[in-house]
GROMACS .gro file of C-alpha atoms in nm:
model
  214
    1LYS     CA    1  -5.765  22.898  11.113
    2VAL     CA    2  -6.110  22.751  11.069
    3LEU     CA    3  -5.966  22.445  10.896
    4SER     CA    4  -5.661  22.398  11.118
    5VAL     CA    5  -5.806  22.174  11.390
    6PRO     CA    6  -6.005  21.938  11.161
    7LEU     CA    7  -5.704  21.901  10.929
    8ILE     CA    8  -5.495  21.749  11.204
    9ARG     CA    9  -5.748  21.471  11.259
   10MET     CA   10  -5.850  21.403  10.899
   11PRO     CA   11  -5.741  21.076  10.737
   12ALA     CA   12  -5.546  21.097  10.414
   13LEU     CA   13  -5.850  21.016  10.196
   14ALA     CA   14  -6.055  21.295  10.350
   15LEU     CA   15  -5.769  21.539  10.309
   16SER     CA   16  -5.737  21.439   9.944
   17ALA     CA   17  -6.105  21.509   9.891
   18LEU     CA   18  -6.068  21.845  10.062
   19ILE     CA   19  -5.784  21.937   9.829
   20ILE     CA   20  -5.996  21.853   9.526
   21VAL     CA   21  -6.289  22.058   9.658
   22LEU     CA   22  -6.093  22.365   9.762
   23GLY     CA   23  -5.832  22.356   9.490
   24SER     CA   24  -5.494  22.198   9.547
   25GLY     CA   25  -5.277  22.499   9.471
   26ALA     CA   26  -5.313  22.714   9.781
   27LEU     CA   27  -5.318  22.432  10.037
   28ALA     CA   28  -5.037  22.240   9.872
   29TYR     CA   29  -4.820  22.549   9.853
   30ALA     CA   30  -4.889  22.642  10.215
   31SER     CA   31  -4.816  22.290  10.338
   32GLU     CA   32  -4.467  22.284  10.185
   33SER     CA   33  -4.331  22.503  10.464
   34ALA     CA   34  -4.510  22.315  10.743
   35ILE     CA   35  -4.309  22.152  11.020
   36PRO     CA   36  -4.418  21.906  11.293
   37GLY     CA   37  -4.680  22.070  11.510
   38ASP     CA   38  -4.818  22.288  11.229
   39PRO     CA   39  -5.181  22.231  11.119
   40LEU     CA   40  -5.082  22.154  10.759
   41TYR     CA   41  -4.798  21.913  10.838
   42ALA     CA   42  -5.020  21.605  10.801
   43LEU     CA   43  -5.125  21.731  10.459
   44LYS     CA   44  -4.761  21.769  10.360
   45VAL     CA   45  -4.631  21.427  10.469
   46ASP     CA   46  -4.940  21.205  10.449
   47VAL     CA   47  -5.105  21.339  10.133
   48MET     CA   48  -4.887  21.557   9.913
   49GLU     CA   49  -4.566  21.356   9.941
   50PRO     CA   50  -4.738  21.019   9.871
   51LEU     CA   51  -4.916  21.177   9.573
   52ARG     CA   52  -4.583  21.292   9.431
   53GLU     CA   53  -4.435  20.950   9.498
   54ARG     CA   54  -4.707  20.773   9.299
   55MET     CA   55  -4.618  20.978   8.992
   56ILE     CA   56  -4.253  20.864   8.994
   57ARG     CA   57  -4.199  20.573   8.757
   58THR     CA   58  -3.831  20.479   8.755
   59PRO     CA   59  -3.639  20.314   9.043
   60GLN     CA   60  -3.358  20.569   9.019
   61LYS     CA   61  -3.597  20.862   9.052
   62GLN     CA   62  -3.769  20.683   9.337
   63ALA     CA   63  -3.434  20.650   9.513
   64VAL     CA   64  -3.366  21.020   9.465
   65TRP     CA   65  -3.709  21.104   9.603
   66GLN     CA   66  -3.656  20.890   9.916
   67ILE     CA   67  -3.327  21.067   9.986
   68ARG     CA   68  -3.493  21.401   9.923
   69LYS     CA   69  -3.757  21.313  10.183
   70VAL     CA   70  -3.479  21.241  10.430
   71GLU     CA   71  -3.347  21.589  10.355
   72ARG     CA   72  -3.690  21.738  10.413
   73ARG     CA   73  -3.722  21.572  10.754
   74LEU     CA   74  -3.374  21.687  10.854
   75ARG     CA   75  -3.453  22.041  10.746
   76GLU     CA   76  -3.769  22.030  10.957
   77ALA     CA   77  -3.562  21.912  11.254
   78GLN     CA   78  -3.326  22.204  11.202
   79GLN     CA   79  -3.613  22.448  11.199
   80LEU     CA   80  -3.761  22.303  11.516
   81ALA     CA   81  -3.422  22.314  11.692
   82GLY     CA   82  -3.362  22.669  11.576
   83ARG     CA   83  -3.697  22.778  11.720
   84GLY     CA   84  -3.645  22.589  12.046
   85LYS     CA   85  -3.937  22.357  11.965
   86LEU     CA   86  -3.755  22.027  11.926
   87THR     CA   87  -3.945  21.814  12.176
   88ALA     CA   88  -3.902  21.445  12.249
   89LYS     CA   89  -4.231  21.374  12.071
   90ASN     CA   90  -4.161  21.546  11.740
   91ARG     CA   91  -3.796  21.435  11.744
   92ALA     CA   92  -3.909  21.072  11.777
   93GLU     CA   93  -4.162  21.125  11.498
   94LEU     CA   94  -3.899  21.270  11.264
   95GLU     CA   95  -3.656  20.990  11.344
   96ARG     CA   96  -3.930  20.734  11.276
   97ARG     CA   97  -4.007  20.888  10.939
   98ILE     CA   98  -3.638  20.912  10.845
   99SER     CA   99  -3.583  20.547  10.937
  100LEU     CA  100  -3.885  20.450  10.727
  101GLN     CA  101  -3.747  20.645  10.430
  102VAL     CA  102  -3.410  20.470  10.462
  103VAL     CA  103  -3.585  20.130  10.458
  104THR     CA  104  -3.801  20.239  10.164
  105LEU     CA  105  -3.486  20.343   9.979
  106GLN     CA  106  -3.352  19.988  10.017
  107ASP     CA  107  -3.682  19.847   9.891
  108THR     CA  108  -3.676  20.090   9.598
  109LEU     CA  109  -3.341  19.945   9.492
  110LEU     CA  110  -3.488  19.592   9.470
  111PRO     CA  111  -3.443  19.376   9.272
  112PRO     CA  112  -3.067  19.420   9.330
  113PRO     CA  113  -2.946  19.715   9.122
  114SER     CA  114  -2.604  19.752   8.973
  115VAL     CA  115  -2.321  19.791   9.221
  116GLU     CA  116  -2.264  20.146   9.099
  117THR     CA  117  -2.624  20.255   9.153
  118HIS     CA  118  -2.644  20.095   9.497
  119VAL     CA  119  -2.317  20.249   9.613
  120ALA     CA  120  -2.411  20.588   9.470
  121ALA     CA  121  -2.739  20.588   9.660
  122GLN     CA  122  -2.567  20.499   9.988
  123GLU     CA  123  -2.294  20.760   9.936
  124VAL     CA  124  -2.545  21.036   9.865
  125LEU     CA  125  -2.750  20.928  10.167
  126ALA     CA  126  -2.440  20.935  10.389
  127THR     CA  127  -2.342  21.278  10.257
  128THR     CA  128  -2.694  21.404  10.326
  129PHE     CA  129  -2.675  21.298  10.690
  130GLU     CA  130  -2.324  21.436  10.733
  131LYS     CA  131  -2.415  21.771  10.578
  132TYR     CA  132  -2.710  21.821  10.809
  133GLU     CA  133  -2.524  21.699  11.117
  134GLU     CA  134  -2.270  21.976  11.062
  135SER     CA  135  -2.534  22.242  11.011
  136PHE     CA  136  -2.747  22.179  11.318
  137PRO     CA  137  -2.755  22.486  11.544
  138PRO     CA  138  -2.510  22.486  11.834
  139ALA     CA  139  -2.621  22.347  12.167
  140VAL     CA  140  -2.830  22.584  12.376
  141VAL     CA  141  -2.625  22.549  12.698
  142PRO     CA  142  -2.394  22.292  12.856
  143VAL     CA  143  -2.608  22.008  12.982
  144THR     CA  144  -2.513  22.066  13.347
  145PHE     CA  145  -2.605  22.435  13.343
  146GLY     CA  146  -2.900  22.650  13.261
  147GLU     CA  147  -3.271  22.620  13.321
  148PRO     CA  148  -3.445  22.279  13.305
  149GLU     CA  149  -3.613  22.380  12.978
  150ASP     CA  150  -3.277  22.464  12.822
  151ARG     CA  151  -3.127  22.136  12.938
  152ALA     CA  152  -3.421  21.952  12.782
  153LYS     CA  153  -3.360  22.128  12.449
  154LYS     CA  154  -2.991  22.040  12.465
  155SER     CA  155  -3.077  21.677  12.534
  156GLU     CA  156  -3.312  21.651  12.235
  157GLU     CA  157  -3.057  21.812  12.004
  158ASP     CA  158  -2.792  21.569  12.125
  159HIS     CA  159  -3.025  21.275  12.065
  160LEU     CA  160  -3.092  21.400  11.714
  161ARG     CA  161  -2.724  21.455  11.636
  162GLN     CA  162  -2.646  21.103  11.753
  163PHE     CA  163  -2.926  20.960  11.541
  164VAL     CA  164  -2.807  21.145  11.231
  165ARG     CA  165  -2.445  21.044  11.293
  166GLU     CA  166  -2.540  20.678  11.328
  167ARG     CA  167  -2.748  20.681  11.010
  168GLY     CA  168  -2.469  20.852  10.817
  169ASN     CA  169  -2.212  20.598  10.941
  170ALA     CA  170  -2.446  20.311  10.854
  171ALA     CA  171  -2.492  20.438  10.498
  172ARG     CA  172  -2.118  20.485  10.453
  173SER     CA  173  -2.050  20.135  10.589
  174GLU     CA  174  -2.314  19.990  10.356
  175ALA     CA  175  -2.142  20.150  10.056
  176LYS     CA  176  -1.804  20.007  10.161
  177PHE     CA  177  -1.957  19.664  10.219
  178ILE     CA  178  -2.116  19.661   9.872
  179LEU     CA  179  -1.788  19.759   9.707
  180ARG     CA  180  -1.594  19.496   9.902
  181LYS     CA  181  -1.839  19.223   9.806
  182ALA     CA  182  -1.827  19.334   9.442
  183LYS     CA  183  -1.445  19.316   9.441
  184GLU     CA  184  -1.454  18.971   9.598
  185SER     CA  185  -1.705  18.861   9.336
  186ASP     CA  186  -1.488  19.000   9.055
  187ALA     CA  187  -1.181  18.829   9.196
  188SER     CA  188  -1.363  18.496   9.192
  189GLY     CA  189  -1.476  18.552   8.833
  190GLU     CA  190  -1.843  18.576   8.923
  191GLY     CA  191  -1.888  18.948   8.870
  192ALA     CA  192  -1.979  19.128   8.553
  193ASP     CA  193  -1.719  19.318   8.351
  194THR     CA  194  -1.717  19.676   8.477
  195SER     CA  195  -1.406  19.800   8.300
  196GLY     CA  196  -1.377  20.165   8.210
  197GLU     CA  197  -1.516  20.473   8.381
  198ILE     CA  198  -1.859  20.458   8.542
  199ARG     CA  199  -2.056  20.770   8.627
  200VAL     CA  200  -2.367  20.753   8.838
  201GLY     CA  201  -2.578  21.068   8.841
  202ILE     CA  202  -2.783  21.038   9.158
  203THR     CA  203  -2.781  21.392   9.295
  204VAL     CA  204  -2.993  21.551   9.564
  205SER     CA  205  -3.019  21.924   9.630
  206GLY     CA  206  -2.682  22.013   9.490
  207SER     CA  207  -2.491  21.713   9.624
  208ALA     CA  208  -2.190  21.633   9.408
  209LYS     CA  209  -2.223  21.354   9.157
  210VAL     CA  210  -2.078  21.027   9.274
  211ARG     CA  211  -1.809  20.902   9.042
  212PHE     CA  212  -1.628  20.569   9.042
  213ARG     CA  213  -1.349  20.425   8.836
  214SER     CA  214  -1.305  20.051   8.830
   0.00000   0.00000   0.00000
């Protein structure tokens, strides 16, 4: 409680120093369950996650980590909605962070990866959005009924569902576009030989492995 207010306002460097001084274990562990609005949330997303990211060396693992961060933000949104604390402010913040992670995923896959890796990443990303869209808690009340506070909650949940649906559709469309371009390239003789079975093992939190056969 003593540390909660200063933590919110501390820059990442100061928080890093605090972790070193106090010992990373307890604070890091406590921050893992933080959601927007909690005192340790800044520590979780602005210090601990970037530290983990810097230790990842391969592009494929980086891609998995970016998708995992999307999952983390969606899980936080679920928790906020379930507690009736999904406000316009923290919804916008979560959407901003998710959008940034999607862009970072694209950057992680540069220079252009193999078609299989690129498609696998987009398919897993799309599945992640679809899974969490289905598991959001039901609407509080019909939008035309209930107290103003309940209608506000319903509105924010609807905004979030729409955002997640659009991102899932975009990822699925990207995967289809990549495959179509690859087939056109193969038909023109410009593509590489991809005969045989190809297995791409990008998995996130139990998502099924993406498998393709040329």
